[in-house]
Coordinates of C-alpha atoms in Angstrom, one line a residue:
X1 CA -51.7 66.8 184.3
X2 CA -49.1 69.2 182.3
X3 CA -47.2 65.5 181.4
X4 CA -50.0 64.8 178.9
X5 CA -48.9 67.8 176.9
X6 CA -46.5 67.0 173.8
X7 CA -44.2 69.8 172.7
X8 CA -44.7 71.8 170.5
X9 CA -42.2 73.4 167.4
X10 CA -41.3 76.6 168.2
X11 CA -42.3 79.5 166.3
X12 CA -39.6 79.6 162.9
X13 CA -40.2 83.5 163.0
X14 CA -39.3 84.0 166.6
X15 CA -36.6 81.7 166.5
X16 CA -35.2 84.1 163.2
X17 CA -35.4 87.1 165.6
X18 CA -33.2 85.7 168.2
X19 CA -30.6 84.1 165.9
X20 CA -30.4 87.7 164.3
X21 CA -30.4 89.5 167.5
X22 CA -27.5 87.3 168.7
X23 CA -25.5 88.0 165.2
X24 CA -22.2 90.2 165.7
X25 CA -22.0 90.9 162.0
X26 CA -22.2 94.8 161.4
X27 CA -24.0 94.2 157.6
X28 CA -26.2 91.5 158.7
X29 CA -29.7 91.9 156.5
X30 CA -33.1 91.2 158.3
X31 CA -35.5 89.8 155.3
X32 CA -37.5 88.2 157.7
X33 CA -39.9 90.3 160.3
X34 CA -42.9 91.3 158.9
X35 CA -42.6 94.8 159.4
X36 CA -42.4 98.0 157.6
X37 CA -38.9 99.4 157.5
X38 CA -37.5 102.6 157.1
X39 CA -34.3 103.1 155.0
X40 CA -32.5 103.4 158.3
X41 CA -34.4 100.3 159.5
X42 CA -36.5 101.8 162.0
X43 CA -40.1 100.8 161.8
X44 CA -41.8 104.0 163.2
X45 CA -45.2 105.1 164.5
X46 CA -46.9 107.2 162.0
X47 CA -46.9 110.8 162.8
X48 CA -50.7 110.8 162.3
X49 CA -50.9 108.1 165.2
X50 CA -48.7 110.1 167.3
X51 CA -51.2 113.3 167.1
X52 CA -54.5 111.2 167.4
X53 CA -53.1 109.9 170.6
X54 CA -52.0 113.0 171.8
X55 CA -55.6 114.2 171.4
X56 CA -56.6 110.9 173.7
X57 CA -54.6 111.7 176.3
X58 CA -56.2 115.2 176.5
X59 CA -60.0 114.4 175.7
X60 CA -60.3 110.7 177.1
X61 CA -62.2 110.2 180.2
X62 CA -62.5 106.8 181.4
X63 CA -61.0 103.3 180.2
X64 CA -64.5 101.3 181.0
X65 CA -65.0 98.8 179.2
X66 CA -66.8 98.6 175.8
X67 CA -68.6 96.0 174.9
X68 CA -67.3 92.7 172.2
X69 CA -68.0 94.6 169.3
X70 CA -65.3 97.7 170.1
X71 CA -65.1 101.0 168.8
X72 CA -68.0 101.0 166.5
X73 CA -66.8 104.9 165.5
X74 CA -63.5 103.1 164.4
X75 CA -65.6 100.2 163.1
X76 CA -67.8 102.8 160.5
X77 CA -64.9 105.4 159.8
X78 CA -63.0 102.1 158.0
X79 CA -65.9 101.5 155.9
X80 CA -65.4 104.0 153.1
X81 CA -62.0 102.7 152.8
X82 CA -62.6 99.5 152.5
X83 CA -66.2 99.3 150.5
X84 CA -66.3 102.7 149.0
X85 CA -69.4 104.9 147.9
X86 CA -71.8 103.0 149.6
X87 CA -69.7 101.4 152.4
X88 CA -72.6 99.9 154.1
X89 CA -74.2 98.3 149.9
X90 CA -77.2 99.5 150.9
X91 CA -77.4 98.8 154.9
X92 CA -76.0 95.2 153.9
X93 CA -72.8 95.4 155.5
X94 CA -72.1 95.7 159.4
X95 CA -68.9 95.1 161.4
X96 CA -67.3 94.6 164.6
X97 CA -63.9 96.0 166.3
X98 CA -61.3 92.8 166.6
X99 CA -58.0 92.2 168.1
X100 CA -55.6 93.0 164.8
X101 CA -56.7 90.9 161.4
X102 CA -55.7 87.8 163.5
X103 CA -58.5 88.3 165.2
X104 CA -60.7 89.6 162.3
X105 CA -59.8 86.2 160.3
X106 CA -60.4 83.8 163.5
X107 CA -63.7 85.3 164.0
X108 CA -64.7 84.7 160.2
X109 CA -63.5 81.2 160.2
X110 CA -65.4 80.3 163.5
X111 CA -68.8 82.6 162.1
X112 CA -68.4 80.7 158.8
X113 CA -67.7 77.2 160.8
X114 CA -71.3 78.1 163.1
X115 CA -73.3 78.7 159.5
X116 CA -72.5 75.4 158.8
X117 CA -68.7 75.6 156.7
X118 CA -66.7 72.4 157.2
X119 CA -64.0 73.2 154.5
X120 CA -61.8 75.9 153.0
X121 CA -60.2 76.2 150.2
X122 CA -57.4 78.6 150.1
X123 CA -54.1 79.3 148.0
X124 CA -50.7 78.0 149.0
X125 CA -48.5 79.2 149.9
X126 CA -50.5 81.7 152.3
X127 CA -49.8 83.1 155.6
X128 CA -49.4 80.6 158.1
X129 CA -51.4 81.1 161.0
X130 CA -54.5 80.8 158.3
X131 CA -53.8 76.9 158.3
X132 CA -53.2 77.0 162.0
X133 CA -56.3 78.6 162.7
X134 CA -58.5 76.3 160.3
X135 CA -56.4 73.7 162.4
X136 CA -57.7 74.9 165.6
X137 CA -61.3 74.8 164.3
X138 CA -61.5 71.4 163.1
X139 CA -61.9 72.9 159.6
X140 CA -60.9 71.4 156.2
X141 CA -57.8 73.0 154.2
X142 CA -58.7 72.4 150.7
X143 CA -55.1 74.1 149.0
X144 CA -54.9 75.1 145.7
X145 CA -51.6 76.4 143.8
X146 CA -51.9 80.3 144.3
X147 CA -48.8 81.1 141.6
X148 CA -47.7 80.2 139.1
X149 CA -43.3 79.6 137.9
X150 CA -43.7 83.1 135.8
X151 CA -44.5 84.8 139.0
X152 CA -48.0 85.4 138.2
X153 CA -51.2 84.2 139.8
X154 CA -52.9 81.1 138.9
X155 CA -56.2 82.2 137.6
X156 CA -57.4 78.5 137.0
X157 CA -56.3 77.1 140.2
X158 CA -58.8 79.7 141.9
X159 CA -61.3 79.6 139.6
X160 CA -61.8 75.0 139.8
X161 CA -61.6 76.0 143.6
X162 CA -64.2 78.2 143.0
X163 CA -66.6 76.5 140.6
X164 CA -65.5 72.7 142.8
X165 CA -66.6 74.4 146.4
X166 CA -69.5 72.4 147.8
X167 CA -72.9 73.9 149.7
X168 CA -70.9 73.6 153.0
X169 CA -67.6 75.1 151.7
X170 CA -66.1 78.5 151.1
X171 CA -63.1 80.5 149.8
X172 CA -60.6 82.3 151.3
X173 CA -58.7 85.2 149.5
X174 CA -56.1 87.7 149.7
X175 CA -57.5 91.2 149.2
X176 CA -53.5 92.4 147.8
X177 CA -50.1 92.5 148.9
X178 CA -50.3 88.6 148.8
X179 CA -48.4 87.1 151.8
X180 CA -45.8 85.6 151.3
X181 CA -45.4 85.8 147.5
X182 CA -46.5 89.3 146.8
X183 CA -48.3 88.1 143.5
X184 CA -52.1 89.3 143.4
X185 CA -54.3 89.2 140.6
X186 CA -54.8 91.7 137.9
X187 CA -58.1 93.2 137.2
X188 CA -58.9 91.1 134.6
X189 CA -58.6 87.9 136.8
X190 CA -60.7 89.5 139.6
X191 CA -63.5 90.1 137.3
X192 CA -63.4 86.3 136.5
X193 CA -63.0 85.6 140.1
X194 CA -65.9 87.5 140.6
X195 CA -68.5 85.9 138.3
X196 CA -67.4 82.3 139.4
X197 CA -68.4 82.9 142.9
X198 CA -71.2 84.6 141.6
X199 CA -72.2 81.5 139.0
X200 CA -71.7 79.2 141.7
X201 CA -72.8 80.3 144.9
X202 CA -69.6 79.7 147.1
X203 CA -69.1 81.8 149.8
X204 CA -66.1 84.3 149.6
X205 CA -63.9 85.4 152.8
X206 CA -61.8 87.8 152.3
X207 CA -58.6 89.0 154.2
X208 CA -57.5 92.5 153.6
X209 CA -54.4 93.1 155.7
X210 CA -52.3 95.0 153.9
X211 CA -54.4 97.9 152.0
X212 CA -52.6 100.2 151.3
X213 CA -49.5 99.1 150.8
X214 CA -49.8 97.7 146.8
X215 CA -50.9 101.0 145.0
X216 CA -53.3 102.7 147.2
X217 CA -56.1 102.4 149.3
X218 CA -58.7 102.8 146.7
X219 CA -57.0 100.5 144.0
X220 CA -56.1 97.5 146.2
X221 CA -60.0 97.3 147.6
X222 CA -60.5 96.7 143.7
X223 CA -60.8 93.8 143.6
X224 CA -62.5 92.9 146.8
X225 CA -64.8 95.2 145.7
X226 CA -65.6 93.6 142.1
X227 CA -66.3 90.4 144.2
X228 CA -68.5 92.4 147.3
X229 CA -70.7 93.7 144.0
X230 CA -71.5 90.4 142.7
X231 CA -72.5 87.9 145.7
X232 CA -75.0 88.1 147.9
X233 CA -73.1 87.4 151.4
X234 CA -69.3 87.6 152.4
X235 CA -66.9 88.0 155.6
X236 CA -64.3 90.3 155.3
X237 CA -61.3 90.3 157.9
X238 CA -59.0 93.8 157.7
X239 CA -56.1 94.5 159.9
X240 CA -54.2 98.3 160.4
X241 CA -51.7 96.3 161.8
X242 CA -49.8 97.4 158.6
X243 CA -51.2 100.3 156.9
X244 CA -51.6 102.2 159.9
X245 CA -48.3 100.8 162.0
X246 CA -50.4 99.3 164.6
X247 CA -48.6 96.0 164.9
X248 CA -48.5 95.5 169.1
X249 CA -51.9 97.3 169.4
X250 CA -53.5 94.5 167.5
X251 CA -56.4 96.5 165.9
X252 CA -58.8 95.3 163.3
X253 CA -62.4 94.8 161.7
X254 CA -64.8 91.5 160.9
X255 CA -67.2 92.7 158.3
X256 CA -70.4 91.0 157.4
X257 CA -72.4 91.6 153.7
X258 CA -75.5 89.8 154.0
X259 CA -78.2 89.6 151.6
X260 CA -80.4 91.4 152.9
X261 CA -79.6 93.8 156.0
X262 CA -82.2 92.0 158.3
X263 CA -80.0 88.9 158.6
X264 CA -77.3 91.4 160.3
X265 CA -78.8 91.0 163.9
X266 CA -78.8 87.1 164.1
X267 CA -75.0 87.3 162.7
X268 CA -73.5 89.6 164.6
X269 CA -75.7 87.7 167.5
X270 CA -73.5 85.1 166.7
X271 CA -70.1 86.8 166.1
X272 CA -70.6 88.9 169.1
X273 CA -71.1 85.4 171.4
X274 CA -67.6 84.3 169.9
X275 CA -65.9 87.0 170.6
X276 CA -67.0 87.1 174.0
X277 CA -66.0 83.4 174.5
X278 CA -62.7 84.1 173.0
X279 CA -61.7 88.0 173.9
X280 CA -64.4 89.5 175.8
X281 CA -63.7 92.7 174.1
X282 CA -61.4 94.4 171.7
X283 CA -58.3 96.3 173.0
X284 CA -59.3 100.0 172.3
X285 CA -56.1 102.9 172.6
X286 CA -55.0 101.6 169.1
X287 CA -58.4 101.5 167.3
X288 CA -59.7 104.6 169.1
X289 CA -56.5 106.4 168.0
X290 CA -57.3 105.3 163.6
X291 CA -60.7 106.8 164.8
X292 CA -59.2 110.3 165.4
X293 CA -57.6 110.0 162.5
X294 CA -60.0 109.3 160.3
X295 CA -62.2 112.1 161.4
X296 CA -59.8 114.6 161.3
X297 CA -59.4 116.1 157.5
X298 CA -55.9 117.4 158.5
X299 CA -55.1 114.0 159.9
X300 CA -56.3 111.9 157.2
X301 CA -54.2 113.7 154.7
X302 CA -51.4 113.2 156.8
X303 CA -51.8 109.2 157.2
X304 CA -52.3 109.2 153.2
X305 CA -49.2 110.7 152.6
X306 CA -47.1 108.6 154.8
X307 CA -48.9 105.7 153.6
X308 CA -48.0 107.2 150.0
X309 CA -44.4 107.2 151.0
X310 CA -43.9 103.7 152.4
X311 CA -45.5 102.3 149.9
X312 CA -43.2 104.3 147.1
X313 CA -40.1 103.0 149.1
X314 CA -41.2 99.4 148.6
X315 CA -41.7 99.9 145.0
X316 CA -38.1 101.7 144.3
X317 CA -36.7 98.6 146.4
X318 CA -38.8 96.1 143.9
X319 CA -37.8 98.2 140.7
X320 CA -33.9 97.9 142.0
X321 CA -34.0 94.3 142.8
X322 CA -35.5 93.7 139.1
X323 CA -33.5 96.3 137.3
X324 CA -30.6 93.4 138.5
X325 CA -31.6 91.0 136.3
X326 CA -31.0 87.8 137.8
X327 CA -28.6 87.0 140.8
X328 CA -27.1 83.7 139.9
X329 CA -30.4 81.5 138.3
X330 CA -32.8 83.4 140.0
X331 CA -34.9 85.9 138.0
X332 CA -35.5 88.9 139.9
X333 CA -37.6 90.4 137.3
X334 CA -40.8 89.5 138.5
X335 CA -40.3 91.3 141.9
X336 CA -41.4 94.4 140.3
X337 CA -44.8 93.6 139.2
X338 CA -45.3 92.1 143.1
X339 CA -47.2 94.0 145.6
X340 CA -46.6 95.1 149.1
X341 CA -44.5 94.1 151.9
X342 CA -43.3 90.3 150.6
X343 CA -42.2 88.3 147.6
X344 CA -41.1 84.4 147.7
X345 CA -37.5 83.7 146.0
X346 CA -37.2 80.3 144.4
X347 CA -34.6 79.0 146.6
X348 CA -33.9 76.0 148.9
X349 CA -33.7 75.5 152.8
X350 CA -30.2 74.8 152.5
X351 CA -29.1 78.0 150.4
X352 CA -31.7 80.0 152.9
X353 CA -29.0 78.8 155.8
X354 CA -26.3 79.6 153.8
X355 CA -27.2 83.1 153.1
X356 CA -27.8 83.3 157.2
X357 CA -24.4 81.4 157.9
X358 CA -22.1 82.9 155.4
X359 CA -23.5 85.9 154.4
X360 CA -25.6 87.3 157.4
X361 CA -28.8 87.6 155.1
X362 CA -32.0 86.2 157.6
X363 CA -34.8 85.2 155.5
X364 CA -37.8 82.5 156.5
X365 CA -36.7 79.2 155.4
X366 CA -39.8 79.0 152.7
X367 CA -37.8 81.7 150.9
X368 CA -40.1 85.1 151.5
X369 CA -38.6 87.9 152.2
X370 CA -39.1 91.0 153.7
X371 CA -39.0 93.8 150.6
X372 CA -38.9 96.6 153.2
X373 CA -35.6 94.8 155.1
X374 CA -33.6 96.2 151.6
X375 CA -32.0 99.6 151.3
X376 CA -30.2 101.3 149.1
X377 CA -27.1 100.2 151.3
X378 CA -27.9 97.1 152.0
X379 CA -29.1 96.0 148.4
X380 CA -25.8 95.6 146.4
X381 CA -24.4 92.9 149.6
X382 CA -27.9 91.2 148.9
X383 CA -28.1 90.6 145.6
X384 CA -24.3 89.4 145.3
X385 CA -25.1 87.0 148.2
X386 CA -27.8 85.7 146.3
X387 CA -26.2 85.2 142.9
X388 CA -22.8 83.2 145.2
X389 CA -25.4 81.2 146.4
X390 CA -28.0 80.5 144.0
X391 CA -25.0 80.6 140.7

């Protein structure tokens, strides 16, 4: 049976992490894991985390199962977070516990495919794995050009995807901290975001996986909220893979905002069937550990403020990289009015290989880079690689 199976490409990230690994080279730059680094390249579990799961190793009883929606304290202490004020609109809103934003997204893609969604229309570039999983599905990728060459993002490409979306078609959006390019949209363009999918009935989905990490937790969910406040129903996938250094624990939310709160029980009917098919049940230390966290004052303040400081070390790393200039034809400038862990560089496959063979700098091949991979050591090498490159 297994010689009906074709091969498969490997994964280009993976095989970045091995070629690195197996690199001699002292200075060699990792640009490419998606990671949070420190300036001494660790990428550490938050000091918050730590003391929530010291409290779990004292308190916790039992490791019986829960059932596929999860940690529904974890679920509910994310809300004001994520949807403010009123975090549940008015008892419109409910959630379930997922395995990471991977999960979260998978589950709102196969929800919104059960309601009847055969296509989705999403800004390229995007993260990968959101064409992969549309793949999987059977879904329709609808892309639309998500920058534009200034390094800002194109407000017309979303908005005729928006307005051009069909009865059995929906949207799918970055909430900030765009991945790969870093480019998100201003204020201004999520309030016209907002009234298109408000004027024409498309359905939004949402992906918040990197709150946080732009300017705050209250001013990335900006924008997400402007749209939340003028439709009638959403999905909304959120990871703390990122903003709370949960990568291997894989912990995140799938929200639901219906119209009215009765048509909560028949989705979450649904959602929680798929998730059962698919994963049974959420893993629960690393969601259960946020959970402490979040209702601990003394805790919270403590995630805040070393959320504040990663996020302040990827901004002095942006305003350095633009204070350069340019590096050869590239213009750098634009990195500093990016977001979060990523921004795209305008340059080709061939000078990406170049930079790995001659210079030591790993980057993906699509030209994104990891912001956070730069240091104040490491940052003068990088941009002089760039500009013998790219001159």
């Amino acid at each position: 049976m297994l010689d009906r199976l074709s091969p498969q490409a490997p994964d280009a990230l993976l095989a970045l992490i091995r070629l690195f690994a197996a690199d001699p080279r002292e200075d060699k730059i990792d640009l490419g894991v998606g990671v949070y680094r420190t300036e001494d390249g660790a990428t550490p579990v938050f000091a918050a985390i730590k003391a929530a799961e010291q409290v779990l190793v004292d308190t916790q009883e039992s490791k019986s199962y829960l059932g596929p929606e999860g940690d529904m304290g974890f679920v509910n202490a994310l809300m004001p977070y994520i949807f403010g004020a009123d975090p549940t609109m008015g008892g419109r809103i409910q959630g379930m516990q997922t395995p990471g934003g991977t999960g979260a997204v998978r589950l709102a893609l196969g929800l919104a495919q059960k309601a009847g969604v055969k296509r989705v229309h999403m800004g390229v570039p995007s993260w990968p794995n959101h064409a992969q999983i549309l793949a999987d599905l059977g879904m329709e990728l609808a892309p639309f050009d998500h920058a534009q060459a200034d390094g800002t993002a194109n407000l017309d490409a979303v908005l005729a995807a928006i307005n051009g979306a069909g009865k059995d078609e929906a949207v799918l959006l970055h909430a900030c901290c765009h991945n790969p390019t870093g480019i998100d949209y201003t204020a201004d363009q999520w309030a016209a975001i907002a009234q298109a999918f408000a004027s024409s009935g498309t359905f939004p989905i949402i992906d918040s996986a990197y709150q946080g990490l732009g300017h705050g937790m209250e001013e990335d969910a900006a924008g997400m909220r402007a749209v939340l406040a003028a439709v009638p129903e959403a999905f909304i996938a959120h990871s703390c893979d990122k903003n709370f250094g949960q990568y291997r624990d894989r912990v995140g939310a799938f929200y639901v905002m219906a119209a009215e709160r009765g048509a909560l029980d028949t989705a979450f009917s649904n959602a929680n069937a798929l998730a059962r098919a698919a994963w049974s049940m959420p893993p629960d230390h690393g969601g259960a550990a946020v959970r402490i966290v979040l209702r601990d004052a003394d805790m919270t303040a403590q995630w805040l403020a070393e959320l504040a400081a990663m996020r302040a070390r990827m901004r002095q790393v942006r305003d350095a990289l633009a204070s350069a200039g340019t590096a050869g034809r590239i213009d750098l400038t634009p990195l500093a009015r990016q977001n979060g862990l990523f921004s795209m560089l305008p340059v080709s496959k061939e000078e990406v290989a170049q930079l790995r063979e001659e210079h030591g700098i790993y980057m993906a091949a699509s030209g994104r880079i990891n912001i956070a991979g730069l240091t104040p050591g490491n940052l003068p090498k990088f941009i002089a690689a760039l500009a013998a490159v790219a001159g």
